[in-house]
XYZ file of C-alpha atoms in Angstrom:
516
model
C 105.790 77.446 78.216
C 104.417 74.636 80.314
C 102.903 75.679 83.821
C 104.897 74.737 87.101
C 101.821 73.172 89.026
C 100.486 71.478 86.105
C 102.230 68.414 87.002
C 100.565 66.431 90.503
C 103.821 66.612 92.748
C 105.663 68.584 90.585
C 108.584 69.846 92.391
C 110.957 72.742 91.425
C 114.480 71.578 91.244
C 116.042 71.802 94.869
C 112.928 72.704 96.216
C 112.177 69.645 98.421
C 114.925 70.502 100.789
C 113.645 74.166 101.222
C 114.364 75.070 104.976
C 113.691 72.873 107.886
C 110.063 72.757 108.972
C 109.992 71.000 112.759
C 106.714 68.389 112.904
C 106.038 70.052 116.367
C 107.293 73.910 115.750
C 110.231 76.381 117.165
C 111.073 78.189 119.454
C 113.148 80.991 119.058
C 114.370 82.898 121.880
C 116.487 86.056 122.263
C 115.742 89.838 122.404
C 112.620 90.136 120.102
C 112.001 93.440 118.739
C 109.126 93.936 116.531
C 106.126 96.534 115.984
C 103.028 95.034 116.799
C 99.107 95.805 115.819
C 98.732 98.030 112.431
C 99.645 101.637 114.122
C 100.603 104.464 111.197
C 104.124 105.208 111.517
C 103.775 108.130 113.541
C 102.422 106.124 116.426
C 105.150 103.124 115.852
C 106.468 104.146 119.687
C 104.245 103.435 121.496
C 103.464 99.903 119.770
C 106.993 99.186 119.636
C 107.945 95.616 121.855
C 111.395 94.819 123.329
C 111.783 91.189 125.678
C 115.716 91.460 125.746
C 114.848 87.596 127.345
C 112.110 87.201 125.239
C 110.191 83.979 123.293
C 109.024 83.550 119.786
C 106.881 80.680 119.645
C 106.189 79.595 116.121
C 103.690 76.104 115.633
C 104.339 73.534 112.561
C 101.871 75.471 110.229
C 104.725 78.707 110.099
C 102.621 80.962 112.167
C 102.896 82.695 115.432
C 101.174 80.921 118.474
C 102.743 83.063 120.745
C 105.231 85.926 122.091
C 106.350 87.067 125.562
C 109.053 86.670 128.321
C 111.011 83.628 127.614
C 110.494 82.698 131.517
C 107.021 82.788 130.872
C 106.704 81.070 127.682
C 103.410 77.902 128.507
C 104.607 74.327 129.381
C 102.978 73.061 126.349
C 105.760 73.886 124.622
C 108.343 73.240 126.276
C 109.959 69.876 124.472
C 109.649 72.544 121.074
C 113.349 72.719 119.420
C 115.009 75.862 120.563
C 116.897 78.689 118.253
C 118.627 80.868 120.568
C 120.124 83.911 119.173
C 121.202 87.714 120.276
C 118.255 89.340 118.226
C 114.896 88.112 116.552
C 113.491 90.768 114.327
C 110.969 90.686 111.511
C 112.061 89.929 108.385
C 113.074 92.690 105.952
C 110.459 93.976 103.619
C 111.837 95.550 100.051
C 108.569 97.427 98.028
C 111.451 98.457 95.415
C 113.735 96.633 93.881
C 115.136 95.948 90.615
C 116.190 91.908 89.588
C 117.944 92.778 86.444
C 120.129 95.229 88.104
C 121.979 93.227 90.506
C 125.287 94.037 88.445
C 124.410 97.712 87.990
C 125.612 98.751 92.028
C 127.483 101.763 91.102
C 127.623 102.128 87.819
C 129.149 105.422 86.581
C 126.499 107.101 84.205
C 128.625 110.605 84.447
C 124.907 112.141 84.997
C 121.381 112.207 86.427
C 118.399 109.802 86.185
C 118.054 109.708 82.305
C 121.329 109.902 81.247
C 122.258 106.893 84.117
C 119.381 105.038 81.791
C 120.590 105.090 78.932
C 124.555 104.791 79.584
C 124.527 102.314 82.309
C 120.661 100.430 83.035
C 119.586 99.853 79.415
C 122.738 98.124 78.112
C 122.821 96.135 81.056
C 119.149 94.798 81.260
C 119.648 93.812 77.890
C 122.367 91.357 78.902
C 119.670 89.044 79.943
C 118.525 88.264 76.782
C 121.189 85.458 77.495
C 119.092 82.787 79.717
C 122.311 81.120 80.677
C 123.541 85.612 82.353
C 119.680 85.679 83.790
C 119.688 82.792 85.306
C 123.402 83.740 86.643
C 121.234 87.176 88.232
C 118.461 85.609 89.568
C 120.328 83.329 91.913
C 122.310 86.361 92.759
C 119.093 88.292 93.098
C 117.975 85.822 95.244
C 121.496 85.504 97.582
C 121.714 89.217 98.089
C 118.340 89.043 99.464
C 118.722 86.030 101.994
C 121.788 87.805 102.726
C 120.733 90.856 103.398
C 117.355 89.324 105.096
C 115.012 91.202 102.630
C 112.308 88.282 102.844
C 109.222 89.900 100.990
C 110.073 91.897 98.138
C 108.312 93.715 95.384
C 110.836 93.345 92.674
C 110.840 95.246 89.239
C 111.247 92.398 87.031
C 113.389 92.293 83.437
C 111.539 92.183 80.250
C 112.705 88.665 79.177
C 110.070 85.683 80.081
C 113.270 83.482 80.913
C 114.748 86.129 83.188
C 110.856 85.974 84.599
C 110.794 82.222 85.020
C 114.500 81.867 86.810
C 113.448 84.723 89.640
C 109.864 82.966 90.237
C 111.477 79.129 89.797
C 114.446 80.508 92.167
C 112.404 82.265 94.732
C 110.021 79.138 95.308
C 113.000 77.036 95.563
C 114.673 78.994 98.540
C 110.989 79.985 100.377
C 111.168 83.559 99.702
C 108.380 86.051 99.281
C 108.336 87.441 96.296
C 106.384 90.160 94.056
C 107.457 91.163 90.033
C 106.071 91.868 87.257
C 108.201 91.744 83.606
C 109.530 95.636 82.729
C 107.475 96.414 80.310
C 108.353 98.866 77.631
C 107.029 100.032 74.131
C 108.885 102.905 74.213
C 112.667 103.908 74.515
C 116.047 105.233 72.919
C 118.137 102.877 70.911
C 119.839 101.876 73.927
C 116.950 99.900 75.014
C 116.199 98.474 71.667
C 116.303 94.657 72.663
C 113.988 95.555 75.857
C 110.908 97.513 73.554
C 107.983 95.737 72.443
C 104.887 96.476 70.194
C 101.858 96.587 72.392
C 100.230 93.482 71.656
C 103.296 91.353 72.526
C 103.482 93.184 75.839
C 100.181 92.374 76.269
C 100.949 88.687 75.634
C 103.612 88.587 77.621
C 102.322 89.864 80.692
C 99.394 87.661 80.770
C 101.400 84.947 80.126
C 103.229 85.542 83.618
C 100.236 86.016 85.138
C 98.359 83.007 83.941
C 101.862 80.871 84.569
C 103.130 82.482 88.067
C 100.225 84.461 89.629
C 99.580 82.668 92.920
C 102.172 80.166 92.746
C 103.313 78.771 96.193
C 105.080 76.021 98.053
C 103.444 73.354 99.869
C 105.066 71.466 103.425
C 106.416 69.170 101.086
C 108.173 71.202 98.501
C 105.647 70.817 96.098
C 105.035 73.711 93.789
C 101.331 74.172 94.380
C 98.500 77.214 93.352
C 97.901 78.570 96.514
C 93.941 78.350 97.746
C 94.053 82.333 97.851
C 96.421 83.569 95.479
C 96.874 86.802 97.481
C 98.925 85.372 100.168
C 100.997 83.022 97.564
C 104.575 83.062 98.279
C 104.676 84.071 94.761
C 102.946 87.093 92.945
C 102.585 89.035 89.739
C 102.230 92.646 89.401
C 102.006 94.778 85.949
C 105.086 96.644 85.544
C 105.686 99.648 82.745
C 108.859 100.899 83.265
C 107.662 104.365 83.590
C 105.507 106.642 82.042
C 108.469 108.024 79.050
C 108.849 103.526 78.358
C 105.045 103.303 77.434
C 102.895 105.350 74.982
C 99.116 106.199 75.146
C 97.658 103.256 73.671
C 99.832 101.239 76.024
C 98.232 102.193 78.921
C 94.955 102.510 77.322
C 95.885 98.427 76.964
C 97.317 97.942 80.627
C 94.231 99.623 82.052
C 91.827 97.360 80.364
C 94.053 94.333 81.375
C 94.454 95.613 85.268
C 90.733 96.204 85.027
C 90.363 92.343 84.529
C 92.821 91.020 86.995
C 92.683 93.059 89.448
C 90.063 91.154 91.771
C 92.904 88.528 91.112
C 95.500 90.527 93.496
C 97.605 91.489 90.807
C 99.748 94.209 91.499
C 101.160 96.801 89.744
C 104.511 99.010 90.358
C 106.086 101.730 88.734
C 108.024 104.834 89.086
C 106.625 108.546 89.806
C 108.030 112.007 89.788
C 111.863 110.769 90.717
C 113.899 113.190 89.029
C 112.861 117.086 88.573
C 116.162 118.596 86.751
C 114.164 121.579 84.946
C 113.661 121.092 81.368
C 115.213 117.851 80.829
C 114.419 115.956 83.610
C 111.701 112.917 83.709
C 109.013 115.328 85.078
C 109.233 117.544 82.964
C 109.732 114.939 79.887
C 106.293 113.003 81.102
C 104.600 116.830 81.190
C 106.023 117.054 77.555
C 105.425 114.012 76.049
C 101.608 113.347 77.443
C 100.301 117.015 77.397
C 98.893 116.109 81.420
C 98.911 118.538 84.001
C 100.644 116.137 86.659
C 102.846 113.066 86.203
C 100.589 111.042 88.330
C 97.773 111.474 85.771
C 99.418 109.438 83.363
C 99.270 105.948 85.687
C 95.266 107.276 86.573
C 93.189 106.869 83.349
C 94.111 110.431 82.261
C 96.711 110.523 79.798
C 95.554 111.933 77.061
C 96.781 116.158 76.567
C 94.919 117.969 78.948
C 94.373 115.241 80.946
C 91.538 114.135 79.643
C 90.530 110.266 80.577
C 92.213 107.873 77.838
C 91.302 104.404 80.044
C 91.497 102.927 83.475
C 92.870 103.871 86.541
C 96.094 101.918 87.442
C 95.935 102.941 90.828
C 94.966 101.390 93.910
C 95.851 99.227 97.415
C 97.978 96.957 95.510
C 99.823 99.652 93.835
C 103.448 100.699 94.435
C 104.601 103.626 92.907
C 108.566 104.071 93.429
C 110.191 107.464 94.502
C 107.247 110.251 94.306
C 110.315 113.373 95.169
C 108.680 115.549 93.497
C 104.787 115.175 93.756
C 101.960 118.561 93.754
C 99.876 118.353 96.724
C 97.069 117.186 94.378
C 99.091 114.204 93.615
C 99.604 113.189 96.866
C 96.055 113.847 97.683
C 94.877 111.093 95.143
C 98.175 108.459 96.024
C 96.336 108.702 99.458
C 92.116 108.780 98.288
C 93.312 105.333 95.914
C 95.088 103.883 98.543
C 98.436 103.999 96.363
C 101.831 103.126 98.517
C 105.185 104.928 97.844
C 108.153 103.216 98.237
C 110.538 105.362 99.659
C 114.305 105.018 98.070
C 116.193 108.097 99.919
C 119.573 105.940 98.986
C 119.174 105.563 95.213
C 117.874 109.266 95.136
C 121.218 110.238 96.936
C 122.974 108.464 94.503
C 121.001 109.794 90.952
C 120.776 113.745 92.373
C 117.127 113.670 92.618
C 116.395 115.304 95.916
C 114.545 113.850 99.088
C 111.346 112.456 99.205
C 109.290 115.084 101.498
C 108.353 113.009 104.579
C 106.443 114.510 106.653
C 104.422 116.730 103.329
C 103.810 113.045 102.136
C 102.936 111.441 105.302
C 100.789 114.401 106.058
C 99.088 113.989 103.033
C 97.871 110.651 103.999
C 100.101 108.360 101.757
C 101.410 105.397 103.095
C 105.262 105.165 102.640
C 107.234 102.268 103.006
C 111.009 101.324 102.135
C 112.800 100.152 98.810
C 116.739 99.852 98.285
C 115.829 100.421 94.283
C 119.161 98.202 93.871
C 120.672 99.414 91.544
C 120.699 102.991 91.450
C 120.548 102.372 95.173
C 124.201 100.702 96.126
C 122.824 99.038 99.489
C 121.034 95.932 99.837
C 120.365 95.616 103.419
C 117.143 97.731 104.270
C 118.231 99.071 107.432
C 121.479 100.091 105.494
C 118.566 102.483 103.412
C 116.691 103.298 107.020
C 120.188 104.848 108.098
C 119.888 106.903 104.887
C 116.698 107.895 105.399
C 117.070 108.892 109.022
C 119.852 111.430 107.703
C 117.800 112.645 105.033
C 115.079 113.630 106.907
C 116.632 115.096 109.844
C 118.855 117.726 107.106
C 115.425 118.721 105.286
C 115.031 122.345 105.717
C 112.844 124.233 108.375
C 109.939 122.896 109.610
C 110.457 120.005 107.120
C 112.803 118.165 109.138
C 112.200 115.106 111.289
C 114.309 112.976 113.437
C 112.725 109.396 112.692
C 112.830 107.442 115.780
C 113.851 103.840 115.667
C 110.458 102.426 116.450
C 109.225 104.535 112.859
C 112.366 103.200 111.054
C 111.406 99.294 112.359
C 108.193 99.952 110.988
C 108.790 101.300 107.708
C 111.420 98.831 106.888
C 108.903 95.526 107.877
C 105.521 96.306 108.719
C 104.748 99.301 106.712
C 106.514 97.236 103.308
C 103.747 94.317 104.734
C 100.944 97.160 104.002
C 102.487 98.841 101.516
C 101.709 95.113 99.159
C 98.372 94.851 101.120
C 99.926 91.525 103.065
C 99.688 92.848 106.598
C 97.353 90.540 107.864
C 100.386 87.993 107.072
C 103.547 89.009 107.478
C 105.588 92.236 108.616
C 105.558 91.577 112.491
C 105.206 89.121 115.529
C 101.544 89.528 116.103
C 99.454 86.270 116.645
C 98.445 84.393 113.602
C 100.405 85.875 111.327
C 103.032 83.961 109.471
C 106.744 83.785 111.025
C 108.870 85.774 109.012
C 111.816 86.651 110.521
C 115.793 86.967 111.105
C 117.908 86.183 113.647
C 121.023 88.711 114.285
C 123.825 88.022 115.807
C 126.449 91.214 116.881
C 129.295 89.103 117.326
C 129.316 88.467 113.315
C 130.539 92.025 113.330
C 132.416 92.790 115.788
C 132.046 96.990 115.396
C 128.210 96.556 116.146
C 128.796 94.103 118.906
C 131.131 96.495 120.568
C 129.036 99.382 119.858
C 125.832 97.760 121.499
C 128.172 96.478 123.954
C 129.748 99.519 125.405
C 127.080 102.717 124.254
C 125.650 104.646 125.935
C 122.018 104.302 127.651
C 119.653 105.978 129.440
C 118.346 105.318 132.774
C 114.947 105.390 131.383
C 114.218 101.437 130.595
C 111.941 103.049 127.128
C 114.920 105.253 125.858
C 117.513 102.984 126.724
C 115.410 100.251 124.457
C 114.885 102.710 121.809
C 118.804 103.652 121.972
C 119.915 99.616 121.468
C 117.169 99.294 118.224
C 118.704 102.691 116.712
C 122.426 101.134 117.487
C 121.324 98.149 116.435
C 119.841 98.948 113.141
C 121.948 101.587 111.728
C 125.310 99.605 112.717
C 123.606 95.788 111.507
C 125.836 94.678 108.577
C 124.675 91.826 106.305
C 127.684 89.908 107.926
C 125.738 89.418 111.218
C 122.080 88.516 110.005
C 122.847 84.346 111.448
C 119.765 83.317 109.793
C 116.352 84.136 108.196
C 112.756 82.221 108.278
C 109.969 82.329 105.965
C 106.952 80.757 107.342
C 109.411 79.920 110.026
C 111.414 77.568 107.082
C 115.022 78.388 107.316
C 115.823 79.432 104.136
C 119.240 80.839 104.673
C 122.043 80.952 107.044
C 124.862 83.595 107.522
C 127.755 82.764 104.938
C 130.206 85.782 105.977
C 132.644 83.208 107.851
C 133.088 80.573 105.357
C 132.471 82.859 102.120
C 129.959 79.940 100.787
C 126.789 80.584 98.758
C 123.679 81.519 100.159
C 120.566 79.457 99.877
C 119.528 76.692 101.310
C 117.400 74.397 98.843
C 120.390 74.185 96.044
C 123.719 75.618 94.752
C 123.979 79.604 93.700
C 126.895 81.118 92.333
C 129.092 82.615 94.990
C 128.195 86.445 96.314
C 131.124 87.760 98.644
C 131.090 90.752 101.065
């Protein structure tokens, strides 16, 4: 397996026509919404900023030189190119996600989390095996997501190297942000036979992708290139067991030893935690079961051995996203927030599998940082504001003194900037702030006509700062992939909207066809 910068020049097929990148920059001008500084989400209000006329300035390097009234926007740049559009917003940011599940959207497992495994996921993953099928579902993978304008992901990867190399290949090829990690299992029913490996080869195999992919970026040219600081590469590796039932002690004794040497590297590593609690047979209670620990979150700390008792290294820590965490103890929570572990928050796919609601404001509380995840595809919606609708519902029907009504500035923010800190790239991407690189997507209502008409003709408050917050709730619960025009990485255009004309998504080379 040869590595992709090992070449001078080496370019990824299709990748030299990436985007547009302007020698001077862009200007994009419209009503920019965005949350600016690094407030926690329960101060996103008041750092929420609306210019309905507003200016995105964005220089040739991709970054942000400046934001304000469009009126007001320096002389110095005004012979820039101009992108007008309705709506600039920061680009979508998925910290859950799984590649080799892109066909899975509603499968019918006739059951809960386990039994969905084994009937519907397992069978399916395996499928990739085939490197002509994986290759087929990463370039779906990767339309979905310019489609849906998801441009940083953290994305739970399949357990086939190929399947590995087609997402990484494909996501430097289109300009997109992207985090995996292969699925690693040692451990599983016969329905996952093809996906289980010994321990060593997992071993292998994961170093392998992070030797090969870890850091991997894309120069001005197109040039597949190891980025200076790997931590900010468009391209990232994370260590991935499936969950704690898909690995066995001396796996993690292994992974903790390995994390242990790459994790001054910025590797990552993502998981699952507490997601489903049916009593008895549900995968809390099976972890409880099958490690002898007191609390499922011991098993991904060092401590799972019976009893808890330290068997290795901690896996957790501020490049650690652990999907779901429903059904955490307060203890649990407390540590998530002393390591700096983020949740990714998947109310949608938890709808969908039966396993309750994440507690917000108990998790929140505790100190955790929570950001969004679609978990495509027990979770059925791609677009992340489609999941912020879902958790806005969830969280106002919690009972008692449990319920919240997010308001839109908290849902902006969990769905961009709060996925940005979530993979510990906040100082880079997730909002308009100076300096940081231009990640972003351009809406346009008239795409979809029931949102245009419903920002068109709603009602609003007197009160400039409710009215604002009234369009942005409007605006993201009713936004439909249909009318995201266009989305920028590093202010590269990397896709356009392909709802009219029904062609492929992506803009460096030809992808199967994904219709809405």
């Amino acid at each position: 397996m040869s590595d992709p910068t090992e070449r001078p020049g080496s370019t990824l097929p299709g990748t030299a026509s990436t985007g547009t990148v302007f020698s001077t920059g862009t200007v994009f001008e419209g009503h920019v919404l965005h949350v600016a500084g690094s407030p926690a989400v329960g101060h996103a209000r008041d750092h929420l900023v609306s210019l309905p006329d507003g200016a995105l300035v964005v220089g040739p390097d991709g970054r942000v030189a400046w934001t304000g009234p469009r009126h007001e926007t320096p002389a110095r740049w005004a012979a820039w190119p101009r992108v007008r559009a309705p709506y600039v917003l920061p680009g979508f940011v998925d910290t859950h996600v799984h590649m080799p599940q892109t066909f899975s959207v509603d499968s019918f497992g006739g059951g809960q989390l386990l039994d969905w495994l084994e009937r519907c996921i397992f069978p399916a993953e395996q499928r990739l095996a085939d490197p002509a099928f994986a290759a087929l579902v990463a370039e779906q993978f990767c339309a979905h997501r310019i489609a849906a304008g998801t441009t940083t992901a953290m994305v739970f990867g399949s357990a086939f190297p190929h399947a590995q190399d087609a997402l990484f290949e494909r996501s430097l090829a289109l300009g997109l942000r992207t985090v995996s990690g292969r699925g690693i299992q040692t451990a599983g029913p016969p329905s996952a036979g093809a996906l289980v490996t010994d321990d060593a080869t997992a071993l292998r195999l994961v170093r392998e992708e992070i030797d090969r992919w870890h850091g991997t970026d894309v120069d001005a040219s197109g040039h597949v290139v190891r980025a200076a600081d790997p931590r900010t590469a468009l391209v990232q590796t994370a260590v991935v067991p499936r969950f704690s039932l898909s690995v066995t002690p001396s796996t993690l004794h292994a992974l903790g030893d390995l994390y242990g040497e790459v994790r001054e590297r910025g590797v990552y590593v993502h998981s699952h935690l507490s997601e489903n609690a049916r009593p008895g047979i549900g995968e809390v209670d099976a972890v409880l079961a099958a490690f002898g620990v007191d609390q499922y979150l011991d098993t991904y700390d060092g401590l799972f051995l019976p009893g808890s008792a330290r068997g290795g290294e901690s896996l957790l820590g501020r490049r650690t996203i652990m999907a779901h965490a429903v059904h955490c103890e307060d203890a649990e929570l407390a540590r998530l927030a002393e390591t700096g572990t983020s949740v990714a928050h998947c109310p949608t796919s938890q709808l969908f599998l039966g396993s309750g609601t994440m507690p917000w404001r108990r998790t929140v509380d505790a100190g955790v940082h929570v950001a969004i995840g679609t978990d495509v595809g027990a979770g059925d919606e791609w677009l992340v504001s489609r999941v912020l609708s879902d958790a806005f519902k969830v969280h106002l029907s919690e009972p008692g003194d449990a319920g919240i009504a997010l308001d839109p500035a908290e849902l902006l923010l969990a769905g961009t900037l709060a996925g940005a800190r979530a993979l510990d790239l906040e100082a880079v991407t997730g909002n308009f702030d100076v300096g940081k690189e231009a990640d972003l997507i351009l809406v346009d209502p008239e795409l979809h006509p029931s949102l245009a008409a419903t920002l068109r003709h709603g009602i609003r408050s007197q009160d400039a700062a409710t009215a604002t917050e009234q369009e942005l709730f409007a605006l993201l619960l009713g936004l439909r992939e249909r009318a995201v025009r266009a989305v920028y990485v590093r202010g590269r255009l990397v896709g356009e909207s392909w709802s009219r004309s029904g062609a492929s998504v992506g803009a460096a080379a030809p992808v199967a066809s994904v219709r809405v």
